[in-house]
GROMACS .gro file of C-alpha atoms in nm:
model
  420
    1MET     CA    1   9.987   6.814  13.947
    2THR     CA    2  10.048   7.237  14.042
    3ALA     CA    3   9.872   7.508  13.873
    4ARG     CA    4  10.222   7.612  13.804
    5ALA     CA    5  10.329   7.315  13.627
    6LYS     CA    6   9.962   7.303  13.388
    7THR     CA    7  10.099   7.631  13.248
    8ASN     CA    8  10.440   7.523  13.198
    9ARG     CA    9  10.238   7.276  12.997
   10TYR     CA   10  10.048   7.437  12.821
   11SER     CA   11  10.280   7.750  12.724
   12LEU     CA   12  10.527   7.464  12.579
   13PHE     CA   13  10.250   7.277  12.355
   14LEU     CA   14  10.107   7.675  12.227
   15GLU     CA   15  10.490   7.720  12.130
   16PHE     CA   16  10.477   7.364  11.969
   17LEU     CA   17  10.143   7.488  11.791
   18LEU     CA   18  10.208   7.786  11.672
   19GLY     CA   19  10.580   7.658  11.560
   20PHE     CA   20  10.433   7.379  11.314
   21PHE     CA   21  10.180   7.711  11.199
   22ILE     CA   22  10.468   7.863  11.144
   23PHE     CA   23  10.639   7.530  10.942
   24PHE     CA   24  10.333   7.505  10.775
   25ILE     CA   25  10.358   7.893  10.584
   26PRO     CA   26  10.566   7.824  10.244
   27SER     CA   27  10.285   7.464  10.245
   28ASN     CA   28  10.062   7.424   9.932
   29LEU     CA   29   9.857   7.123  10.040
   30PHE     CA   30   9.481   7.180  10.031
   31TYR     CA   31   9.196   7.127   9.976
   32ALA     CA   32   8.931   7.298   9.702
   33PHE     CA   33   8.602   7.291   9.585
   34ARG     CA   34   8.476   7.364   9.259
   35ILE     CA   35   8.205   7.657   9.150
   36PRO     CA   36   8.091   7.813   8.840
   37GLU     CA   37   8.234   8.125   8.933
   38ALA     CA   38   8.636   8.024   8.953
   39TYR     CA   39   8.559   7.936   8.523
   40VAL     CA   40   8.606   8.251   8.320
   41HIS     CA   41   8.486   8.247   7.974
   42GLY     CA   42   8.499   7.866   7.976
   43LEU     CA   43   8.895   7.893   8.133
   44LEU     CA   44   8.971   7.749   8.550
   45VAL     CA   45   9.105   8.028   8.731
   46ASP     CA   46   9.319   7.879   8.978
   47TYR     CA   47   9.305   8.202   9.185
   48LEU     CA   48   8.918   8.180   9.202
   49LEU     CA   49   8.853   7.859   9.379
   50PRO     CA   50   8.822   7.903   9.709
   51LYS     CA   51   9.079   7.629   9.924
   52ILE     CA   52   9.181   7.559  10.325
   53TYR     CA   53   9.457   7.507  10.325
   54ALA     CA   54   9.688   7.273  10.550
   55VAL     CA   55   9.786   7.598  10.772
   56ASP     CA   56   9.390   7.635  10.829
   57GLY     CA   57   9.350   7.372  11.023
   58ILE     CA   58   9.651   7.410  11.242
   59GLY     CA   59   9.562   7.782  11.320
   60LEU     CA   60   9.171   7.650  11.384
   61ILE     CA   61   9.406   7.419  11.687
   62LEU     CA   62   9.550   7.692  11.844
   63ILE     CA   63   9.292   7.920  11.828
   64GLY     CA   64   9.076   7.611  12.053
   65THR     CA   65   9.364   7.575  12.189
   66ILE     CA   66   9.301   7.960  12.351
   67VAL     CA   67   8.970   7.956  12.376
   68TRP     CA   68   8.971   7.692  12.595
   69LYS     CA   69   9.182   7.807  12.740
   70LEU     CA   70   8.977   8.166  12.805
   71TYR     CA   71   8.642   7.953  12.819
   72LYS     CA   72   8.879   7.735  13.116
   73GLU     CA   73   8.969   8.047  13.340
   74GLN     CA   74   8.656   8.250  13.269
   75LEU     CA   75   8.852   8.498  13.099
   76TRP     CA   76   8.569   8.586  12.771
   77LYS     CA   77   8.513   8.928  12.941
   78MET     CA   78   8.917   9.060  12.862
   79THR     CA   79   8.886   8.925  12.535
   80ALA     CA   80   8.551   9.052  12.420
   81GLU     CA   81   8.699   9.372  12.621
   82SER     CA   82   9.035   9.404  12.390
   83PHE     CA   83   8.794   9.328  12.094
   84LYS     CA   84   8.625   9.589  12.145
   85ASN     CA   85   8.913   9.854  12.247
   86TRP     CA   86   9.072   9.761  11.906
   87LEU     CA   87   8.724   9.849  11.733
   88ILE     CA   88   8.680  10.158  11.886
   89SER     CA   89   9.077  10.310  11.890
   90SER     CA   90   8.993  10.374  11.538
   91LYS     CA   91   8.645  10.494  11.431
   92LEU     CA   92   8.782  10.574  11.087
   93ARG     CA   93   8.958  10.204  11.092
   94THR     CA   94   8.659   9.993  11.183
   95ILE     CA   95   8.469  10.241  10.967
   96LEU     CA   96   8.652  10.134  10.636
   97LEU     CA   97   8.728   9.792  10.735
   98LEU     CA   98   8.313   9.730  10.767
   99VAL     CA   99   8.272   9.936  10.385
  100LEU     CA  100   8.511   9.713  10.218
  101ILE     CA  101   8.357   9.383  10.315
  102ALA     CA  102   8.072   9.459  10.269
  103ARG     CA  103   8.158   9.564   9.863
  104GLN     CA  104   8.261   9.225   9.898
  105PHE     CA  105   7.878   9.136   9.853
  106PHE     CA  106   7.852   9.332   9.532
  107SER     CA  107   8.169   9.233   9.369
  108PRO     CA  108   8.110   8.990   8.998
  109VAL     CA  109   8.223   8.699   9.254
  110PRO     CA  110   8.069   8.794   9.536
  111VAL     CA  111   8.204   8.405   9.614
  112ALA     CA  112   8.582   8.409   9.591
  113SER     CA  113   8.600   8.730   9.700
  114LEU     CA  114   8.388   8.678  10.042
  115TRP     CA  115   8.585   8.351  10.031
  116PHE     CA  116   8.947   8.539  10.069
  117VAL     CA  117   8.811   8.832  10.329
  118SER     CA  118   8.703   8.436  10.592
  119SER     CA  119   9.061   8.318  10.423
  120LEU     CA  120   9.250   8.600  10.661
  121LEU     CA  121   9.007   8.515  10.904
  122THR     CA  122   9.194   8.191  11.081
  123PRO     CA  123   9.574   8.303  11.109
  124LEU     CA  124   9.420   8.718  11.168
  125ILE     CA  125   9.223   8.559  11.515
  126ALA     CA  126   9.520   8.268  11.571
  127LEU     CA  127   9.855   8.589  11.532
  128TRP     CA  128   9.625   8.795  11.733
  129PHE     CA  129   9.532   8.571  12.049
  130THR     CA  130   9.793   8.425  12.041
  131VAL     CA  131  10.002   8.713  12.093
  132THR     CA  132   9.715   8.946  12.229
  133PHE     CA  133   9.685   8.577  12.533
  134ASN     CA  134  10.012   8.500  12.529
  135LYS     CA  135  10.285   8.689  12.577
  136GLN     CA  136  10.479   8.370  12.763
  137ILE     CA  137  10.536   8.264  12.452
  138ARG     CA  138  10.944   8.278  12.384
  139PRO     CA  139  11.052   8.521  12.079
  140SER     CA  140  11.309   8.203  12.116
  141MET     CA  141  11.056   7.927  11.960
  142VAL     CA  142  10.963   8.156  11.683
  143LYS     CA  143  11.323   8.208  11.576
  144ALA     CA  144  11.407   7.874  11.609
  145SER     CA  145  11.087   7.806  11.404
  146ILE     CA  146  11.128   8.024  11.129
  147ALA     CA  147  11.541   7.874  11.057
  148LEU     CA  148  11.384   7.512  11.110
  149THR     CA  149  11.110   7.678  10.821
  150ILE     CA  150  11.368   7.816  10.596
  151LEU     CA  151  11.630   7.527  10.653
  152PHE     CA  152  11.385   7.307  10.534
  153GLN     CA  153  11.313   7.476  10.224
  154ALA     CA  154  11.659   7.507  10.173
  155GLY     CA  155  11.700   7.139  10.137
  156VAL     CA  156  11.423   7.046   9.905
  157ALA     CA  157  11.541   7.270   9.685
  158THR     CA  158  11.909   7.256   9.637
  159TYR     CA  159  11.759   6.840   9.609
  160GLN     CA  160  11.523   6.973   9.308
  161TRP     CA  161  11.704   7.170   9.188
  162LEU     CA  162  12.003   6.884   9.203
  163THR     CA  163  11.795   6.640   9.050
  164GLU     CA  164  11.456   6.725   8.894
  165GLN     CA  165  11.295   6.575   9.125
  166SER     CA  166  10.993   6.601   9.351
  167VAL     CA  167  11.112   6.410   9.684
  168ALA     CA  168  10.763   6.288   9.795
  169GLY     CA  169  10.525   6.403   9.573
  170TYR     CA  170  10.203   6.674   9.681
  171LEU     CA  171  10.123   6.493   9.992
  172PHE     CA  172  10.471   6.619  10.140
  173PHE     CA  173  10.317   6.920  10.230
  174GLY     CA  174  10.223   7.018   9.850
  175GLU     CA  175  10.541   6.951   9.645
  176PRO     CA  176  10.457   7.008   9.281
  177ASN     CA  177  10.488   6.669   9.011
  178LEU     CA  178  10.832   6.767   8.880
  179SER     CA  179  10.891   6.497   8.669
  180ARG     CA  180  10.574   6.654   8.442
  181SER     CA  181  10.733   6.946   8.360
  182ILE     CA  182  10.461   7.086   8.162
  183GLY     CA  183  10.369   7.412   8.305
  184LEU     CA  184  10.626   7.472   8.513
  185ALA     CA  185  10.955   7.732   8.516
  186LYS     CA  186  11.186   7.672   8.421
  187THR     CA  187  11.594   7.763   8.312
  188THR     CA  188  11.783   7.713   8.012
  189LEU     CA  189  12.255   7.709   8.141
  190GLY     CA  190  12.446   7.603   7.857
  191GLY     CA  191  12.214   7.555   7.620
  192VAL     CA  192  12.043   7.271   7.794
  193GLU     CA  193  11.646   7.359   7.971
  194ARG     CA  194  11.582   7.247   8.373
  195VAL     CA  195  11.302   7.298   8.599
  196LEU     CA  196  11.332   7.553   8.910
  197PRO     CA  197  11.342   7.391   9.302
  198TYR     CA  198  10.921   7.519   9.395
  199GLY     CA  199  11.019   7.331   9.776
  200THR     CA  200  10.659   7.243   9.921
  201THR     CA  201  10.553   7.558   9.772
  202ALA     CA  202  10.337   7.702   9.420
  203HIS     CA  203  10.578   7.880   9.235
  204PRO     CA  204  10.969   7.910   9.239
  205ASN     CA  205  11.009   8.311   9.289
  206VAL     CA  206  10.705   8.225   9.593
  207LEU     CA  207  10.921   7.978   9.710
  208ALA     CA  208  11.223   8.271   9.722
  209GLY     CA  209  11.004   8.529   9.797
  210VAL     CA  210  10.856   8.389  10.085
  211LEU     CA  211  11.218   8.225  10.259
  212VAL     CA  212  11.311   8.676  10.302
  213LEU     CA  213  11.027   8.762  10.396
  214LEU     CA  214  11.081   8.454  10.680
  215TRP     CA  215  11.448   8.578  10.744
  216TRP     CA  216  11.308   8.942  10.792
  217MET     CA  217  11.103   8.816  11.058
  218PHE     CA  218  11.393   8.598  11.123
  219VAL     CA  219  11.604   8.932  11.145
  220ARG     CA  220  11.278   9.157  11.362
  221PHE     CA  221  11.298   8.952  11.592
  222SER     CA  222  11.669   8.874  11.674
  223LYS     CA  223  11.680   9.296  11.728
  224ARG     CA  224  12.038   9.246  11.648
  225VAL     CA  225  12.228   9.069  11.358
  226ASP     CA  226  12.428   8.773  11.511
  227ALA     CA  227  12.572   8.459  11.285
  228TRP     CA  228  12.259   8.311  11.209
  229THR     CA  229  12.160   8.647  11.129
  230ILE     CA  230  12.385   8.637  10.861
  231GLY     CA  231  12.418   8.203  10.820
  232LEU     CA  232  12.025   8.215  10.682
  233GLY     CA  233  12.027   8.563  10.482
  234ALA     CA  234  12.276   8.316  10.292
  235VAL     CA  235  12.047   8.075  10.269
  236VAL     CA  236  11.821   8.249  10.185
  237LEU     CA  237  12.000   8.405   9.896
  238GLY     CA  238  12.128   8.119   9.821
  239VAL     CA  239  11.812   8.045   9.736
  240GLY     CA  240  11.691   8.365   9.525
  241LEU     CA  241  11.972   8.197   9.292
  242ILE     CA  242  11.857   7.856   9.182
  243THR     CA  243  11.517   7.966   9.189
  244GLN     CA  244  11.645   8.270   8.943
  245SER     CA  245  11.386   8.563   9.152
  246VAL     CA  246  11.484   8.873   9.030
  247SER     CA  247  11.181   9.045   9.230
  248ALA     CA  248  11.293   8.806   9.548
  249LEU     CA  249  11.718   8.907   9.452
  250LEU     CA  250  11.573   9.239   9.505
  251MET     CA  251  11.340   9.208   9.805
  252LEU     CA  252  11.681   9.113   9.977
  253THR     CA  253  11.956   9.365   9.830
  254LEU     CA  254  11.631   9.615  10.015
  255ILE     CA  255  11.557   9.507  10.301
  256VAL     CA  256  11.963   9.445  10.386
  257GLY     CA  257  12.025   9.808  10.268
  258TYR     CA  258  11.782   9.929  10.563
  259LEU     CA  259  11.927   9.684  10.794
  260ALA     CA  260  12.275   9.821  10.716
  261SER     CA  261  12.128  10.201  10.699
  262LYS     CA  262  12.048  10.166  10.988
  263LYS     CA  263  12.466  10.051  11.104
  264ILE     CA  264  12.520  10.335  10.866
  265GLN     CA  265  12.330  10.625  11.177
  266LYS     CA  266  12.489  10.550  11.366
  267ALA     CA  267  12.899  10.509  11.220
  268ILE     CA  268  12.780  10.848  11.122
  269GLN     CA  269  12.773  10.995  11.414
  270THR     CA  270  13.114  10.848  11.536
  271HIS     CA  271  13.283  10.858  11.237
  272PRO     CA  272  13.160  11.128  11.012
  273THR     CA  273  13.437  11.268  10.685
  274LYS     CA  274  13.468  10.856  10.653
  275VAL     CA  275  13.183  10.705  10.657
  276SER     CA  276  13.009  10.989  10.375
  277ALA     CA  277  13.331  10.964  10.202
  278LEU     CA  278  13.351  10.581  10.172
  279LEU     CA  279  12.962  10.563  10.088
  280ILE     CA  280  12.997  10.814   9.801
  281VAL     CA  281  13.270  10.597   9.689
  282GLY     CA  282  13.072  10.292   9.709
  283ILE     CA  283  12.800  10.439   9.551
  284LEU     CA  284  12.999  10.495   9.281
  285VAL     CA  285  13.158  10.140   9.205
  286ILE     CA  286  12.828   9.966   9.248
  287ALA     CA  287  12.561  10.205   9.062
  288PRO     CA  288  12.759  10.124   8.778
  289ILE     CA  289  12.730   9.782   8.830
  290VAL     CA  290  12.354   9.712   8.986
  291ILE     CA  291  12.241   9.920   8.626
  292GLY     CA  292  12.379   9.727   8.366
  293TRP     CA  293  12.344   9.397   8.555
  294GLY     CA  294  11.904   9.551   8.599
  295ALA     CA  295  11.912   9.609   8.242
  296ARG     CA  296  12.013   9.256   8.189
  297GLN     CA  297  11.747   9.189   8.350
  298LEU     CA  298  11.454   9.330   8.158
  299PRO     CA  299  11.454   9.239   7.825
  300GLU     CA  300  11.180   9.238   7.603
  301THR     CA  301  11.031   8.861   7.727
  302GLU     CA  302  10.717   8.726   7.705
  303SER     CA  303  10.759   8.775   8.024
  304PHE     CA  304  10.842   9.098   8.091
  305THR     CA  305  10.549   9.199   7.782
  306ARG     CA  306  10.323   8.976   8.016
  307ARG     CA  307  10.375   9.174   8.316
  308ALA     CA  308  10.377   9.529   8.206
  309THR     CA  309  10.063   9.455   7.958
  310LEU     CA  310   9.902   9.332   8.390
  311ASN     CA  311  10.022   9.620   8.496
  312ARG     CA  312   9.884   9.841   8.320
  313ALA     CA  313   9.592   9.624   8.360
  314ALA     CA  314   9.548   9.720   8.651
  315VAL     CA  315   9.607  10.081   8.574
  316SER     CA  316   9.330  10.036   8.377
  317LEU     CA  317   9.056   9.871   8.624
  318THR     CA  318   9.192  10.115   8.909
  319ILE     CA  319   9.023  10.392   8.709
  320GLN     CA  320   8.682  10.233   8.630
  321ASN     CA  321   8.688  10.166   9.003
  322PRO     CA  322   8.802  10.449   9.136
  323LEU     CA  323   8.606  10.481   9.573
  324PHE     CA  324   8.548  10.067   9.596
  325GLY     CA  325   8.770   9.912   9.376
  326THR     CA  326   8.695   9.562   9.082
  327GLY     CA  327   8.681   9.353   9.455
  328LEU     CA  328   8.924   9.157   9.674
  329ASN     CA  329   9.035   8.835   9.435
  330ALA     CA  330   8.784   8.978   9.176
  331PHE     CA  331   9.084   9.094   8.917
  332THR     CA  332   9.173   8.788   8.664
  333THR     CA  333   8.764   8.813   8.593
  334GLN     CA  334   8.807   9.214   8.478
  335VAL     CA  335   9.142   9.184   8.258
  336GLU     CA  336   9.070   9.066   8.022
  337LYS     CA  337   8.798   9.381   7.951
  338THR     CA  338   9.144   9.614   7.906
  339MET     CA  339   9.396   9.397   7.720
  340GLU     CA  340   9.502   9.545   7.433
  341ARG     CA  341   9.700   9.253   7.320
  342LYS     CA  342   9.381   8.973   7.292
  343GLU     CA  343   9.663   8.639   7.285
  344ILE     CA  344   9.711   8.722   7.632
  345VAL     CA  345   9.319   8.682   7.755
  346ARG     CA  346   9.449   8.302   7.843
  347PHE     CA  347   9.690   8.400   8.053
  348ILE     CA  348   9.506   8.489   8.335
  349GLN     CA  349   9.650   8.662   8.631
  350PRO     CA  350   9.694   8.921   8.895
  351VAL     CA  351   9.866   9.246   8.814
  352HIS     CA  352  10.261   9.097   8.967
  353ASN     CA  353  10.294   9.348   9.214
  354VAL     CA  354  10.097   9.291   9.544
  355GLY     CA  355  10.033   9.772   9.577
  356TRP     CA  356   9.848   9.757   9.214
  357LEU     CA  357   9.669   9.492   9.268
  358TRP     CA  358   9.504   9.576   9.645
  359MET     CA  359   9.468   9.877   9.495
  360ALA     CA  360   9.298   9.785   9.158
  361GLU     CA  361   9.074   9.489   9.418
  362ALA     CA  362   9.054   9.754   9.676
  363GLY     CA  363   8.984  10.115   9.562
  364VAL     CA  364   8.999  10.442   9.777
  365VAL     CA  365   8.836  10.273  10.077
  366GLY     CA  366   9.099  10.017  10.102
  367VAL     CA  367   9.436  10.269  10.007
  368LEU     CA  368   9.246  10.476  10.280
  369LEU     CA  369   9.220  10.216  10.539
  370ALA     CA  370   9.632  10.130  10.427
  371ILE     CA  371   9.720  10.521  10.504
  372VAL     CA  372   9.511  10.499  10.870
  373MET     CA  373   9.706  10.153  10.877
  374TYR     CA  374   9.995  10.275  10.824
  375ARG     CA  375   9.937  10.527  11.038
  376GLY     CA  376   9.805  10.432  11.403
  377ALA     CA  377  10.149  10.207  11.439
  378PRO     CA  378  10.408  10.285  11.685
  379LYS     CA  379  10.546  10.521  11.530
  380LYS     CA  380  10.927  10.248  11.625
  381THR     CA  381  10.791  10.039  11.443
  382ARG     CA  382  10.697  10.187  11.134
  383GLY     CA  383  11.020  10.059  10.956
  384THR     CA  384  10.897   9.725  10.886
  385LEU     CA  385  10.579   9.918  10.721
  386THR     CA  386  10.792  10.216  10.555
  387ILE     CA  387  11.016   9.866  10.383
  388PHE     CA  388  10.590   9.683  10.269
  389LEU     CA  389  10.525  10.059  10.122
  390VAL     CA  390  10.842  10.134   9.913
  391LEU     CA  391  10.910   9.723   9.748
  392ALA     CA  392  10.535   9.755   9.676
  393PHE     CA  393  10.596  10.120   9.506
  394PRO     CA  394  10.690  10.225   9.306
  395VAL     CA  395  10.931   9.926   9.268
  396LEU     CA  396  10.818   9.569   9.128
  397VAL     CA  397  10.955   9.348   9.407
  398LEU     CA  398  10.585   9.213   9.594
  399ASP     CA  399  10.433   8.959   9.397
  400HIS     CA  400  10.090   8.886   9.395
  401TYR     CA  401  10.138   8.608   9.619
  402LEU     CA  402  10.103   8.797   9.898
  403MET     CA  403   9.763   8.825   9.836
  404THR     CA  404   9.689   8.539   9.587
  405LEU     CA  405   9.819   8.291   9.858
  406MET     CA  406   9.792   8.221  10.142
  407ALA     CA  407  10.132   8.171  10.250
  408GLY     CA  408  10.233   8.531  10.160
  409ARG     CA  409   9.899   8.635  10.326
  410VAL     CA  410   9.965   8.490  10.622
  411ILE     CA  411  10.376   8.620  10.564
  412MET     CA  412  10.146   8.955  10.549
  413LEU     CA  413   9.926   8.857  10.835
  414MET     CA  414  10.219   8.827  11.110
  415PHE     CA  415  10.430   9.181  11.027
  416ILE     CA  416  10.102   9.398  11.053
  417GLN     CA  417  10.011   9.225  11.378
  418ASN     CA  418  10.396   9.180  11.554
  419GLU     CA  419  10.395   9.503  11.420
  420THR     CA  420  10.046   9.723  11.542
   0.00000   0.00000   0.00000
């Protein structure tokens, strides 16, 4: 076999692994380790459990395949040089990152905090190796993998919505057991209570939010709006509607608005008067509808009250630990200290906003690290990162699963790697 044929086979195998890696992002299939630190006053908090996800296994195989290739071709010097260049390209970023990691040894739950840091390594190294040393991976393959993932999750969710049953159970990519309705997210339609679809994720909001972000990644790789992007966008919209995920629908609306604004900017340059008039009329008609709909979605329900209470708790913890935060993955161990309503103590959850969660757990050091990384991104690719910042603050759209669950963490790392 010629060297070129071997290279082609290697590239195809790597693309296959990367496709599987993307496909398993929404999978909630994991193995958890029970540790004493995962209990808060006798209550087991799922977020504190160290977990190994199925996507970790695929990431390790991906890393092993690339490392074997580097070893065979004696490219270790290039690997070390690339990592060294990354470290010295921004000394401030490196210092802040090291300080943030060192802080986790002194967290209230050091095992949970350090495991959180280590859980980022497998997807981060896998994505960095893939992007750095395998330029031959085709964007079309990445797009196909994302499209297949969206369609698969939408199909599972549709079946669950229509039947209120699981497709095959937990071993089916981590699908939850929908026949056991206790603790599941529900809604009421026509006076009848129904279980919301989960796909293979941990929650309907996670399913809808992850699919919105995967669709956005698909658009980023497409670099233009075509029939596929519109069709997949409609599928994602459908999932957002049947999951009744307000945060995902708002996120989709803002992303579509951002994409439309780029088209509008070009149109204004061509027909400034006509387009400006249409925009004014559109805003006057649409704004009251959107504001009225949003107002109806925010009643004083128990869920909304809990979210507001967690937001206040995040502010309090940020003020109490301004420089280093509570420690990564330690919010749930400290939140009850700030609770005003003690009946919520048993509802120990991270604040449902990734921006406030990052500030509360990472403090000023974490915020400075985010700013440095943002400023270090190429100017032409800052648009996506800017939208993330808008979604995180002040709009309560990006939920905590982008930090607390593997699916969210991998999605965030994909965007950061792609943009920087």
